[in-house]
Every structure is written in C-alpha cells, then in structure tokens.
C-alpha cells in the first residue's frame, strides 16, 4: 500500500510535468500560427461624397472584410457588407439593372440588400455611416 | 481502462500488435553492458524531428526571394509572436545536430562497432553525415544576409579547384556566374525538399540495417573483446538475458534526450547569438565583401586545409582522400579486436586524426 501510494504520487507529478511541458510547447506554436490581427483594415473609413455619383456603387475594405456604398437613383445613400449571405462570395453591382448579383450561385439583391432571387437566406448586412462636410464616414 | 483494453484487443486480433510489441520492444533485448553513448542515435532522431517541425513552421512566413528573404526573416524574428523562438531553435538545432552527429560517430568509432557485419550501418551513416553537411550549407544561404551570401560564395568557389570541369561546376552549383537569386532558388529546393527526403530515406535504411544485424555489444567490461562474427551465414546478434528496450532502455534514451534538451535550451535562451556574427544581421550586398568571412565551426577545418596548401587542387584532394578513407573505414580496418585500449595503432590514428581536425579548426578560427 505504502509503495503504491508513492507510485501514484510520482505518477501524478510526472503527469503534471508532462502537461506543463506540453503547454509551454503548444502555446508558442499556437501564438505563432494565430491570425496576426483581425483588423487588417481600418474599422472606420472616410470616403468623399463625390466619389459615388447617383446610381453607382463603391467597394472598399472595411474591418477586414469587403463593404460597398451605393447611391440609389433618387439620391438615397446606403452602406452594406459586400459579403453574400449564402456562402460568402463578394457581390457585384450591376449598374444597368440597379441591383447586386452574386456570381457564385446567382443570388440577387436590391440596392438596399434585400434578397430578390437565388439561394441567399438573409439580406446583406447594413453598416452604420454618417455624412458630414461632403465626407461619408463608415463605422 | 476496460475500454482501453478492448480497443487494444480490437486492434490486436486484426494486426497482431502485441506480437510486434513483444518482439520489437519488450522482447527486444540489448547487451547488459550497454552505455549512454548508444542513445546518441535516438537524440539524433529527436533533433531531426525538431528540425522538420520548426522548419515547416518557418516556411509559413519565410519568402525564398532574394529581394524579400532577409526582410521575411527579420519579420519572423521581430514581429511574429514567438517567431524568434522558432527561428533560434532551428538555427541552433542545426549546429547541435552536427555536434551530436560527431559524438555518435566518435562513439561508434571508439567502440569499433563499424566492423563486420555492420558495414552497411557505417556506410548509410556516412551518407547521413554528408547529407547533414549539405542541409547545413544550403540552409545557411536562406536568410540572405551578408554572412549567408559571402559564406556561400566562398564555399561554392572551392569547386573551382577541380581541373577542367571546375569553373562550370561552380556555375552549375550557383545557377549563375556569381551567387544570386538563381542560387537561392536551388538551395531552397535542396534545403526544404530534396535533402530532408533523402535524409528520411537514409535514416530508414540505417535503422533497417540495425534491426537486421542487431545492436553491437560494447567492448568495455567484457573479457572477450574480439569480433565474434564468422561470416559463414546470416545471424542476428541477439543478447539473451539482456536489458529490454522497452521500458528499460527507452527510459534511458528519454533521459539522454532531456539532458540534450537542457543543453540545447540553455543555448537558445542564454546564448542565442552564439552561432550568429554581426554579418548575419545585415542584408546581402553583392557589391561589398565584409572582412573576415568564416564558415560555420564544423567547416573551419576544411576551410583551413584549403588555405594551407599552395595549390587549391591539392587541398581539395586531401579532403576528398580523408572523406574516402572515413567512408571505407570498415573495409580498411579488418582486425578482429574491438577494444580500443588493446589497439595502440588504432588509438594513435584516431586520436591523432581528431587532434588534427581540432587543431585545423582552431587555426582556421584565428587565422
Ligand atoms: C542523421 C544522422 C543519424 C541518425 C538519425 C542515426 C541514428 C542511429 C540510431 C537510432 C542508431 C541505433 C542506436 C545507436 O547505436 O546509437 C544508430 C546506430 C549506428 N549508427 Fe547512426 N545515425 C546517424 C548518423 C550516423 C553516422 C554519421 C555514422 C557513421 C559514419 C553512423 C553509424 C552508426 C553505426 C555503425 C551504428 C550501429 C551501432 C551499433 O550497433 O552499435 N550513424 N544510428
Ligand atoms: S455565395 Fe452568393 S449566391 Fe452562393
């Protein structure tokens, strides 16, 4: 019994030591491999209003993903995520049809991001923005 | 536990796993007078595995392009979390591998275990020795520092001494007249693909030969130290009543690996720049040769040999002859006696050779 108690104790110590060695090996490797920064691009983007004439769209990088600003016919401005809600392709602006097409599986969205055809399950996400002194600030 | 036993049973009835364990691990008996020097091979396997893992990790951020290589290495060292650790481990590990390889060769040499029937072990070992030199030489260029660039220039230039084919050979090695972007391309391919694969294959052969002949009995502490091999037929050298490889010797191997790790990590953490010089922190500049370009410590003897002979071709031939002698040692040294202390001539040659090598290296370092 005495002998067994010592065995168990040493076994637990050894197991603890092995776990510690594993931890100090895995942690640096994990940190080495971890994505360096999720904010590869700014979380706030300034775009001059005159870059987006009526009926046109402007794509830009926002917060590590693609986003788009559209000025609808009639003047309404809207900022959307350009990432299709189906499987993540980037939508395209079709100026002649005034809608968004996702080329991957033929999803269609209105300029407001509402799904009109194809497989996307949800509308495009809306992004907050403000306009001041002729500059649009997204984020 | 019961579940674990059922899993083992499930595997065992299919592939006879317990039989392999009984034959190759617990029933694999080693000579009773085996010593710690027999762990050098296991340490080398461990180092090789470490080099492969750290090397793959470095590949994630390293860029093999002459314009970007140095920057990518600086990026690994300064920006990537723990990049310094991975890179330092890889660079110091390569030096340690050469060092342990020397110890392994010396132990095999002094215990005379290269003798029949272990010629294949020695020959595959010798090939591994040249491959380790090759992987070190090609890896040295990759950071594209002043040191890499000029050390490679000097090393590849020595092939110039070969008559007739020399100049073309140098150009072929470099992929261009001078060391440049084409050299980086081919050295990179050799360093990360061809040589490691070759090494893995030759290590496999090395272990296969060991498994077929059986481990040698150390000549120390024995009455009869003459080689018992008859050469009349194949016989596995078994050691009845010996020490089981598993768990007994495996634990000794593990202890040796931990002692190695302690030494290795001491260098990594307390002397990380031991093998770097100030020229390794400057990007390569093909128009400016730095003063005192020296090769790595294990090439200093070769470097000095080239310098002391008036004619480079003689210097190169002497080195070629020494390497050939080493490769063919089991065929040259054919006596039966295996105890080094009962072999004065062998001891004089071996110790003399080592002193010569050390002397040349020290001379090369200070010249
Ligand atoms: C990457 C390099 C190498 C690795 C991974 C390696 C690995 C091993 C291993 C695991 C063993 C069995 C255990 C032992 O006796 O240490 C062994 C044995 C042996 N090695 Fe190596 N080795 C390498 C290089 C060399 C070199 C350069 C030589 C000599 C030129 C050599 C000659 C031998 C011999 C003769 C044996 C048989 C020893 C005996 O049975 O007593 N090896 N090697
Ligand atoms: S990803 Fe856009 S429609 Fe499938």
Coordinates of C-alpha atoms in Angstrom, one line a residue, chain A residues 61-133:
Chain A
X61 CA -12.1 47.3 -47.4
X62 CA -13.8 47.7 -44.0
X63 CA -12.9 46.0 -40.8
X64 CA -11.1 43.1 -42.5
X65 CA -13.9 42.4 -45.0
X66 CA -15.4 43.9 -48.2
X67 CA -18.1 46.5 -48.0
X68 CA -20.0 48.7 -50.5
X69 CA -21.6 52.1 -50.6
X70 CA -24.4 52.7 -53.1
X71 CA -26.2 55.9 -54.1
X72 CA -29.6 54.8 -55.3
X73 CA -31.4 56.6 -58.2
X74 CA -33.1 59.5 -56.4
X75 CA -30.2 60.1 -54.1
X76 CA -30.6 57.7 -51.1
X77 CA -27.2 56.5 -49.7
X78 CA -26.7 53.1 -48.1
X79 CA -23.7 51.2 -46.8
X80 CA -23.7 47.4 -46.9
X81 CA -21.5 44.4 -46.3
X82 CA -20.5 43.1 -49.7
X83 CA -20.2 39.5 -48.4
X84 CA -23.0 37.3 -49.8
X85 CA -25.1 35.8 -47.0
X86 CA -25.2 32.4 -48.9
X87 CA -21.6 31.1 -48.9
X88 CA -19.5 34.2 -48.6
X89 CA -18.7 35.3 -52.2
X90 CA -18.4 39.1 -52.9
X91 CA -21.4 40.6 -54.6
X92 CA -21.1 42.7 -57.8
X93 CA -23.0 45.9 -58.6
X94 CA -25.0 45.8 -61.8
X95 CA -25.4 49.4 -62.8
X96 CA -27.8 48.8 -65.7
X97 CA -30.2 46.7 -63.6
X98 CA -29.6 48.7 -60.4
X99 CA -29.1 45.6 -58.3
X100 CA -26.4 43.3 -56.7
X101 CA -25.6 40.0 -58.3
X102 CA -23.6 37.3 -56.5
X103 CA -21.8 35.4 -59.3
X104 CA -21.2 32.3 -57.3
X105 CA -24.8 30.9 -57.3
X106 CA -26.8 33.6 -58.9
X107 CA -28.1 35.4 -55.8
X108 CA -29.7 38.8 -56.4
X109 CA -30.2 41.7 -54.0
X110 CA -31.9 45.1 -54.3
X111 CA -29.7 48.2 -53.6
X112 CA -31.0 48.0 -50.0
X113 CA -29.6 44.5 -49.7
X114 CA -33.0 42.7 -49.8
X115 CA -32.8 39.2 -51.5
X116 CA -34.8 39.1 -54.7
X117 CA -33.7 35.8 -56.2
X118 CA -31.3 32.9 -55.7
X119 CA -30.2 31.0 -52.6
X120 CA -29.1 33.8 -50.1
X121 CA -31.1 33.2 -46.9
X122 CA -30.7 36.7 -45.5
X123 CA -30.4 40.3 -46.7
X124 CA -26.9 41.9 -46.9
X125 CA -25.8 43.3 -43.5
X126 CA -26.3 47.1 -43.2
X127 CA -23.4 49.1 -42.0
X128 CA -23.7 52.4 -39.9
X129 CA -22.4 55.6 -41.5
X130 CA -22.7 59.3 -41.2
X131 CA -22.2 62.2 -43.7
X132 CA -20.5 65.5 -42.7
X133 CA -18.9 68.2 -44.8

